[in-house]
mmCIF file of C-alpha atoms and ligand atoms in Angstrom:
data_model
loop_
_atom_site.group_PDB
_atom_site.id
_atom_site.type_symbol
_atom_site.label_atom_id
_atom_site.label_comp_id
_atom_site.label_asym_id
_atom_site.label_seq_id
_atom_site.Cartn_x
_atom_site.Cartn_y
_atom_site.Cartn_z
ATOM 1 C CA MET A 1 86.247 79.884 123.842
ATOM 2 C CA ASN A 2 83.307 79.436 121.481
ATOM 3 C CA ILE A 3 82.836 76.482 119.152
ATOM 4 C CA LEU A 4 83.650 78.477 116.005
ATOM 5 C CA GLU A 5 87.118 79.049 117.379
ATOM 6 C CA SER A 6 87.798 75.439 118.283
ATOM 7 C CA LYS A 7 90.447 75.170 115.562
ATOM 8 C CA ILE A 8 92.590 77.935 116.976
ATOM 9 C CA GLN A 9 96.227 76.917 117.304
ATOM 10 C CA THR A 10 98.052 77.402 120.570
ATOM 11 C CA LEU A 11 100.699 80.119 120.234
ATOM 12 C CA THR A 12 104.006 80.188 122.080
ATOM 13 C CA VAL A 13 105.001 83.745 123.030
ATOM 14 C CA PHE A 14 108.492 84.625 124.207
ATOM 15 C CA PHE A 15 108.597 87.471 126.711
ATOM 16 C CA ASP A 16 110.809 88.600 129.567
ATOM 17 C CA PRO A 17 109.738 91.534 131.754
ATOM 18 C CA ARG A 18 113.343 92.721 131.867
ATOM 19 C CA CYS A 19 112.853 94.058 128.337
ATOM 20 C CA SER A 20 110.617 96.768 129.828
ATOM 21 C CA THR A 21 113.185 98.024 132.346
ATOM 22 C CA TYR A 22 114.981 100.622 130.208
ATOM 23 C CA SER A 23 113.697 103.836 128.664
ATOM 24 C CA HIS A 24 114.637 107.270 127.389
ATOM 25 C CA PRO A 25 112.369 110.296 128.055
ATOM 26 C CA GLY A 26 110.134 111.032 125.071
ATOM 27 C CA HIS A 27 111.412 108.118 122.980
ATOM 28 C CA PRO A 28 108.596 106.348 121.076
ATOM 29 C CA GLU A 29 110.221 102.918 121.544
ATOM 30 C CA ARG A 30 109.089 102.766 125.171
ATOM 31 C CA PRO A 31 108.404 100.046 127.763
ATOM 32 C CA GLU A 32 104.619 100.518 127.602
ATOM 33 C CA ARG A 33 104.666 99.021 124.115
ATOM 34 C CA VAL A 34 105.317 95.554 125.458
ATOM 35 C CA ILE A 35 103.817 96.008 128.944
ATOM 36 C CA LEU A 36 100.377 96.944 127.579
ATOM 37 C CA THR A 37 100.554 94.281 124.868
ATOM 38 C CA VAL A 38 101.346 91.568 127.415
ATOM 39 C CA GLU A 39 98.469 92.786 129.611
ATOM 40 C CA ARG A 40 96.110 92.652 126.675
ATOM 41 C CA LEU A 41 97.216 89.176 125.526
ATOM 42 C CA SER A 42 96.987 87.911 129.101
ATOM 43 C CA ARG A 43 93.404 89.186 129.493
ATOM 44 C CA GLN A 44 91.997 87.930 126.198
ATOM 45 C CA GLN A 45 90.233 84.568 126.068
ATOM 46 C CA HIS A 46 90.310 83.659 122.387
ATOM 47 C CA LEU A 47 93.904 82.649 121.797
ATOM 48 C CA PRO A 48 95.579 79.980 123.963
ATOM 49 C CA ILE A 49 99.114 81.132 124.773
ATOM 50 C CA ILE A 50 102.126 79.371 126.240
ATOM 51 C CA TRP A 51 104.460 82.008 127.723
ATOM 52 C CA LEU A 52 108.209 81.328 127.729
ATOM 53 C CA GLN A 53 111.227 83.383 128.770
ATOM 54 C CA PRO A 54 113.968 83.530 126.156
ATOM 55 C CA ASP A 55 117.619 82.802 126.812
ATOM 56 C CA LEU A 56 120.256 85.309 125.761
ATOM 57 C CA VAL A 57 121.485 84.534 122.274
ATOM 58 C CA SER A 58 125.081 83.281 122.187
ATOM 59 C CA LYS A 59 127.967 85.432 121.030
ATOM 60 C CA THR A 60 128.642 82.858 118.303
ATOM 61 C CA ALA A 61 125.104 83.261 116.926
ATOM 62 C CA ALA A 62 125.220 87.074 117.125
ATOM 63 C CA LEU A 63 128.557 87.141 115.271
ATOM 64 C CA LYS A 64 127.029 85.283 112.310
ATOM 65 C CA ALA A 65 125.104 88.489 111.577
ATOM 66 C CA HIS A 66 127.276 91.214 113.088
ATOM 67 C CA HIS A 67 130.875 92.376 113.102
ATOM 68 C CA GLN A 68 132.843 91.705 116.254
ATOM 69 C CA SER A 69 133.525 95.458 116.642
ATOM 70 C CA HIS A 70 129.788 96.162 116.826
ATOM 71 C CA TYR A 71 129.156 93.297 119.228
ATOM 72 C CA GLU A 72 131.860 94.664 121.535
ATOM 73 C CA ALA A 73 130.645 98.257 121.194
ATOM 74 C CA LEU A 74 127.283 97.192 122.652
ATOM 75 C CA SER A 75 128.955 96.469 125.987
ATOM 76 C CA SER A 76 131.771 99.052 125.941
ATOM 77 C CA THR A 77 130.124 102.175 124.491
ATOM 78 C CA THR A 78 128.363 104.583 126.858
ATOM 79 C CA SER A 79 127.336 107.204 124.295
ATOM 80 C CA ASP A 80 124.319 107.153 121.979
ATOM 81 C CA PHE A 81 124.667 105.027 118.836
ATOM 82 C CA ASP A 82 122.836 107.578 116.676
ATOM 83 C CA GLU A 83 120.221 110.256 117.301
ATOM 84 C CA ASP A 84 117.400 107.660 117.291
ATOM 85 C CA THR A 85 119.259 104.904 119.075
ATOM 86 C CA PRO A 86 120.265 105.811 122.630
ATOM 87 C CA TYR A 87 122.804 104.138 124.835
ATOM 88 C CA TYR A 88 121.143 102.390 127.791
ATOM 89 C CA PRO A 89 122.919 100.673 130.689
ATOM 90 C CA GLY A 90 122.688 96.957 129.982
ATOM 91 C CA ILE A 91 121.691 97.389 126.330
ATOM 92 C CA HIS A 92 124.072 94.585 125.382
ATOM 93 C CA ASP A 93 122.032 92.076 127.416
ATOM 94 C CA HIS A 94 118.696 93.581 126.368
ATOM 95 C CA ALA A 95 119.646 93.163 122.708
ATOM 96 C CA LEU A 96 120.943 89.616 123.283
ATOM 97 C CA ARG A 97 117.711 88.724 125.091
ATOM 98 C CA ALA A 98 115.520 90.105 122.286
ATOM 99 C CA ALA A 99 117.553 88.110 119.767
ATOM 100 C CA GLY A 100 117.124 85.106 122.072
ATOM 101 C CA GLY A 101 113.349 85.571 121.803
ATOM 102 C CA ALA A 102 113.562 85.420 118.024
ATOM 103 C CA LEU A 103 115.797 82.373 118.234
ATOM 104 C CA GLY A 104 113.439 80.634 120.661
ATOM 105 C CA ALA A 105 110.450 81.371 118.437
ATOM 106 C CA MET A 106 112.337 80.060 115.399
ATOM 107 C CA LYS A 107 113.085 76.777 117.178
ATOM 108 C CA VAL A 108 109.453 76.306 118.204
ATOM 109 C CA ALA A 109 108.426 76.971 114.596
ATOM 110 C CA LEU A 110 110.898 74.340 113.371
ATOM 111 C CA SER A 111 109.008 71.865 115.571
ATOM 112 C CA GLY A 112 105.833 72.752 113.657
ATOM 113 C CA LYS A 113 104.139 75.165 116.063
ATOM 114 C CA PRO A 114 103.592 78.925 115.707
ATOM 115 C CA ALA A 115 105.654 81.176 117.979
ATOM 116 C CA PHE A 116 106.106 84.923 118.467
ATOM 117 C CA SER A 117 108.774 86.969 120.205
ATOM 118 C CA LEU A 118 107.235 89.899 122.086
ATOM 119 C CA MET A 119 110.468 91.585 123.077
ATOM 120 C CA ARG A 120 112.242 94.911 122.732
ATOM 121 C CA PRO A 121 114.445 96.377 121.404
ATOM 122 C CA PRO A 122 113.354 95.724 117.805
ATOM 123 C CA GLY A 123 116.008 94.610 115.323
ATOM 124 C CA HIS A 124 115.312 95.070 111.624
ATOM 125 C CA HIS A 125 117.346 98.291 111.149
ATOM 126 C CA ALA A 126 120.448 96.918 112.894
ATOM 127 C CA LEU A 127 123.272 96.631 110.351
ATOM 128 C CA PRO A 128 126.189 94.191 110.466
ATOM 129 C CA GLU A 129 128.498 96.952 111.670
ATOM 130 C CA ARG A 130 126.288 99.224 113.787
ATOM 131 C CA ALA A 131 123.090 99.933 115.689
ATOM 132 C CA MET A 132 120.492 102.050 113.909
ATOM 133 C CA GLY A 133 116.866 103.204 114.150
ATOM 134 C CA PHE A 134 115.998 101.918 117.678
ATOM 135 C CA CYS A 135 117.684 98.569 116.784
ATOM 136 C CA TYR A 136 120.913 97.139 118.276
ATOM 137 C CA LEU A 137 121.146 93.525 117.084
ATOM 138 C CA ASN A 138 119.219 92.125 114.147
ATOM 139 C CA SER A 139 117.165 89.467 115.930
ATOM 140 C CA MET A 140 115.454 88.224 112.765
ATOM 141 C CA ALA A 141 118.673 87.827 110.771
ATOM 142 C CA ILE A 142 120.368 86.071 113.680
ATOM 143 C CA ALA A 143 117.437 83.629 113.940
ATOM 144 C CA VAL A 144 117.444 82.961 110.186
ATOM 145 C CA LEU A 145 121.180 82.218 110.107
ATOM 146 C CA GLU A 146 120.778 79.912 113.093
ATOM 147 C CA ALA A 147 117.884 78.128 111.362
ATOM 148 C CA LEU A 148 120.178 77.364 108.428
ATOM 149 C CA ARG A 149 122.814 76.050 110.812
ATOM 150 C CA LEU A 150 120.182 73.800 112.403
ATOM 151 C CA GLY A 151 119.309 72.281 109.045
ATOM 152 C CA ALA A 152 116.621 74.466 107.454
ATOM 153 C CA LYS A 153 117.201 74.469 103.689
ATOM 154 C CA LYS A 154 115.147 77.469 102.572
ATOM 155 C CA VAL A 155 114.149 80.304 104.875
ATOM 156 C CA ALA A 156 112.044 83.304 103.826
ATOM 157 C CA VAL A 157 111.542 86.515 105.786
ATOM 158 C CA ILE A 158 108.611 88.852 105.229
ATOM 159 C CA ASP A 159 108.691 92.269 106.904
ATOM 160 C CA PHE A 160 105.489 94.361 107.025
ATOM 161 C CA ASP A 161 106.762 97.099 109.338
ATOM 162 C CA VAL A 162 106.109 100.503 107.710
ATOM 163 C CA HIS A 163 109.872 101.123 107.609
ATOM 164 C CA HIS A 164 112.160 99.258 105.233
ATOM 165 C CA GLY A 165 114.025 96.410 106.955
ATOM 166 C CA ASN A 166 117.362 97.683 105.726
ATOM 167 C CA GLY A 167 119.444 95.881 108.326
ATOM 168 C CA THR A 168 117.874 92.511 107.606
ATOM 169 C CA GLU A 169 118.370 93.127 103.893
ATOM 170 C CA ALA A 170 122.044 94.036 104.410
ATOM 171 C CA ILE A 171 122.725 90.865 106.407
ATOM 172 C CA LEU A 172 120.723 88.443 104.259
ATOM 173 C CA HIS A 173 121.557 89.849 100.793
ATOM 174 C CA GLY A 174 123.149 87.087 98.724
ATOM 175 C CA CYS A 175 122.804 84.520 101.506
ATOM 176 C CA PRO A 176 122.204 81.076 99.908
ATOM 177 C CA GLY A 177 118.890 79.466 100.875
ATOM 178 C CA VAL A 178 117.354 82.748 102.056
ATOM 179 C CA MET A 179 114.950 85.307 100.617
ATOM 180 C CA PHE A 180 113.838 88.607 102.128
ATOM 181 C CA ALA A 181 110.713 90.583 101.211
ATOM 182 C CA SER A 182 109.806 93.941 102.744
ATOM 183 C CA VAL A 183 106.593 95.960 102.406
ATOM 184 C CA HIS A 184 107.104 99.516 103.610
ATOM 185 C CA GLN A 185 106.322 103.173 103.049
ATOM 186 C CA SER A 186 108.530 105.152 100.680
ATOM 187 C CA PRO A 187 109.587 107.903 100.999
ATOM 188 C CA CYS A 188 110.099 107.239 104.699
ATOM 189 C CA TYR A 189 112.882 106.341 107.141
ATOM 190 C CA PRO A 190 115.458 104.887 106.421
ATOM 191 C CA GLY A 191 115.135 105.845 102.737
ATOM 192 C CA SER A 192 116.171 102.495 101.240
ATOM 193 C CA GLY A 193 114.168 99.592 99.783
ATOM 194 C CA LEU A 194 113.113 101.217 96.528
ATOM 195 C CA ALA A 195 113.688 98.184 94.284
ATOM 196 C CA HIS A 196 114.450 94.481 94.280
ATOM 197 C CA ARG A 197 118.112 93.472 94.643
ATOM 198 C CA SER A 198 119.357 90.386 92.895
ATOM 199 C CA PRO A 199 119.412 87.611 93.760
ATOM 200 C CA ASN A 200 117.221 87.351 96.871
ATOM 201 C CA ILE A 201 115.865 90.725 98.047
ATOM 202 C CA PHE A 202 112.341 91.840 97.125
ATOM 203 C CA ASN A 203 111.132 95.313 98.088
ATOM 204 C CA TYR A 204 107.546 96.559 97.815
ATOM 205 C CA PRO A 205 107.469 100.301 98.556
ATOM 206 C CA VAL A 206 104.064 101.909 99.150
ATOM 207 C CA PRO A 207 103.532 105.697 98.816
ATOM 208 C CA PRO A 208 102.614 107.777 101.890
ATOM 209 C CA GLU A 209 98.876 108.273 102.523
ATOM 210 C CA SER A 210 97.966 105.069 100.655
ATOM 211 C CA MET A 211 94.664 103.380 101.331
ATOM 212 C CA PRO A 212 94.816 100.032 103.175
ATOM 213 C CA ALA A 213 93.999 98.154 99.955
ATOM 214 C CA VAL A 214 97.280 99.377 98.455
ATOM 215 C CA TYR A 215 99.304 98.098 101.435
ATOM 216 C CA ARG A 216 97.386 94.801 101.288
ATOM 217 C CA GLU A 217 98.102 94.460 97.575
ATOM 218 C CA ALA A 218 101.828 95.003 98.128
ATOM 219 C CA PHE A 219 101.783 92.470 100.964
ATOM 220 C CA ALA A 220 99.985 89.928 98.754
ATOM 221 C CA GLU A 221 102.594 90.432 96.018
ATOM 222 C CA ALA A 222 105.385 89.874 98.521
ATOM 223 C CA LEU A 223 103.681 86.715 99.772
ATOM 224 C CA ALA A 224 103.266 85.411 96.228
ATOM 225 C CA ARG A 225 107.007 85.857 95.742
ATOM 226 C CA LEU A 226 107.616 84.059 99.017
ATOM 227 C CA THR A 227 105.341 81.161 98.044
ATOM 228 C CA ALA A 228 107.171 80.767 94.722
ATOM 229 C CA PHE A 229 110.436 80.466 96.698
ATOM 230 C CA ASP A 230 108.826 77.523 98.539
ATOM 231 C CA PRO A 231 110.536 77.973 101.934
ATOM 232 C CA ASP A 232 110.479 75.357 104.667
ATOM 233 C CA LEU A 233 110.532 78.093 107.320
ATOM 234 C CA VAL A 234 109.112 81.626 107.349
ATOM 235 C CA GLY A 235 110.137 84.478 109.638
ATOM 236 C CA VAL A 236 107.767 87.432 109.983
ATOM 237 C CA SER A 237 109.156 90.808 111.012
ATOM 238 C CA ALA A 238 105.927 92.162 112.453
ATOM 239 C CA GLY A 239 105.841 95.942 112.804
ATOM 240 C CA PHE A 240 102.553 97.701 113.455
ATOM 241 C CA ASP A 241 103.428 101.252 112.439
ATOM 242 C CA ALA A 242 101.469 101.270 109.158
ATOM 243 C CA TYR A 243 98.429 101.699 111.457
ATOM 244 C CA ARG A 244 96.386 104.837 110.792
ATOM 245 C CA LEU A 245 97.036 106.274 114.271
ATOM 246 C CA ASP A 246 100.755 105.522 114.378
ATOM 247 C CA PRO A 247 102.793 108.692 114.938
ATOM 248 C CA LEU A 248 105.830 107.674 112.845
ATOM 249 C CA ALA A 249 104.400 107.151 109.344
ATOM 250 C CA GLN A 250 101.514 108.047 107.032
ATOM 251 C CA GLN A 251 99.620 104.828 106.335
ATOM 252 C CA HIS A 252 96.019 103.956 107.145
ATOM 253 C CA LEU A 253 95.845 100.305 108.141
ATOM 254 C CA GLU A 254 93.082 99.339 110.569
ATOM 255 C CA LYS A 255 92.966 96.548 113.127
ATOM 256 C CA ASP A 256 91.135 94.353 110.615
ATOM 257 C CA ASP A 257 94.015 94.766 108.168
ATOM 258 C CA TYR A 258 96.400 93.257 110.717
ATOM 259 C CA HIS A 259 93.966 90.376 111.259
ATOM 260 C CA TRP A 260 93.909 89.895 107.486
ATOM 261 C CA ILE A 261 97.728 89.891 107.333
ATOM 262 C CA GLY A 262 97.636 87.163 109.988
ATOM 263 C CA THR A 263 95.187 85.081 107.938
ATOM 264 C CA GLN A 264 97.492 85.353 104.914
ATOM 265 C CA ILE A 265 100.407 84.110 106.999
ATOM 266 C CA LYS A 266 98.298 81.198 108.213
ATOM 267 C CA ALA A 267 97.303 80.360 104.626
ATOM 268 C CA LEU A 268 100.959 79.713 103.802
ATOM 269 C CA SER A 269 100.559 76.440 105.766
ATOM 270 C CA ARG A 270 104.264 76.435 106.637
ATOM 271 C CA PRO A 271 106.270 76.676 109.856
ATOM 272 C CA VAL A 272 106.233 80.343 110.858
ATOM 273 C CA PHE A 273 107.797 82.414 113.618
ATOM 274 C CA GLY A 274 107.202 86.105 114.222
ATOM 275 C CA VAL A 275 109.210 88.872 115.855
ATOM 276 C CA LEU A 276 107.902 92.239 117.081
ATOM 277 C CA GLU A 277 109.552 95.122 115.266
ATOM 278 C CA GLY A 278 107.953 98.623 115.388
ATOM 279 C CA GLY A 279 104.512 99.967 116.261
ATOM 280 C CA TYR A 280 104.206 103.103 118.387
ATOM 281 C CA SER A 281 100.502 103.857 118.761
ATOM 282 C CA GLU A 282 98.603 103.357 121.990
ATOM 283 C CA ASP A 283 96.606 100.624 120.239
ATOM 284 C CA LEU A 284 99.651 98.395 119.693
ATOM 285 C CA GLY A 285 98.291 95.643 121.963
ATOM 286 C CA GLN A 286 95.086 95.380 119.945
ATOM 287 C CA LEU A 287 96.991 95.348 116.663
ATOM 288 C CA VAL A 288 99.279 92.556 117.842
ATOM 289 C CA GLU A 289 96.275 90.616 119.125
ATOM 290 C CA ALA A 290 94.442 91.034 115.804
ATOM 291 C CA PHE A 291 97.487 89.793 113.859
ATOM 292 C CA LEU A 292 98.070 86.826 116.159
ATOM 293 C CA LEU A 293 94.402 85.821 116.047
ATOM 294 C CA GLY A 294 94.424 85.899 112.247
ATOM 295 C CA TRP A 295 97.628 83.872 112.151
ATOM 296 C CA CYS A 296 96.375 81.225 114.604
ATOM 297 C CA GLY A 297 92.908 80.822 113.106
ATOM 298 C CA GLY A 298 90.842 83.109 115.348
ATOM 299 C CA SER A 299 87.998 85.262 114.048
ATOM 300 C CA ASN A 300 88.178 89.021 113.610
ATOM 301 C CA GLN A 301 85.769 89.449 116.515
ATOM 302 C CA GLY A 302 88.231 88.417 119.225
ATOM 303 C CA TYR A 303 90.154 91.688 119.540
ATOM 304 C CA ARG A 304 87.290 94.159 119.538
HETATM 305 ZN ZN1 ZN B 401 108.951 100.744 111.875
#
């Protein structure tokens, strides 16, 4: 580690290799996403990382965000949830473990240290009543509702995945002490997130084929809204599919843009936890590394 990087914060990363043990042929949400990212983060020498295995989230915590019928369907159903969201043996536990990663990261953040959950499946499309868009349980929303239970007074979520975080919005809409801001491409899956929704939902749609500066500007606007809310805890739904080589959308972000997003998160100077959402390019590991380095005070040279 060189002297210029001596102020880098140590990051706690939640990961369990069991989250890479299920797959569906041809599905973009595949085990290599996390396997290659873990390999990359383990090899790099710029960011000190403490690795922890998450616990499964409790049924009580999951039911704060989801209907009982959906919770039970995760263990009883053996058919696909929708055309994007396959049934997998053990998906109930996989989803509970991913939510446990978010919960673990949230608790570390409450103690004043940055933490990231590097788990799959992602969560931000999961609705109260059903799985959707590769997502089974809404890990971020579950973590936010638990944070409130543990005494957080104001919690803000910012979601920079290229797809609108419709599930998180549905769960957190109208929730006292919470705000949600999403920056995403529109038109794009899932088709929602076109406007703000009173009292606590702020959507920043960006047209397809926008230049990175446009995505950055929308992100900065969302962060300004978040800062005005003055939260004592921030959750980041970190999706990396606005990258120029991502196969699922039409944005043009570069690795340096993800480093910049990280620096903006750091500049909030508040307790922050992050959760991996989407990101389907082969460069995902580098994008995650760039974001984490920016967030923890590392230079934009570390991930090259
Ligand atoms: Zn996405």
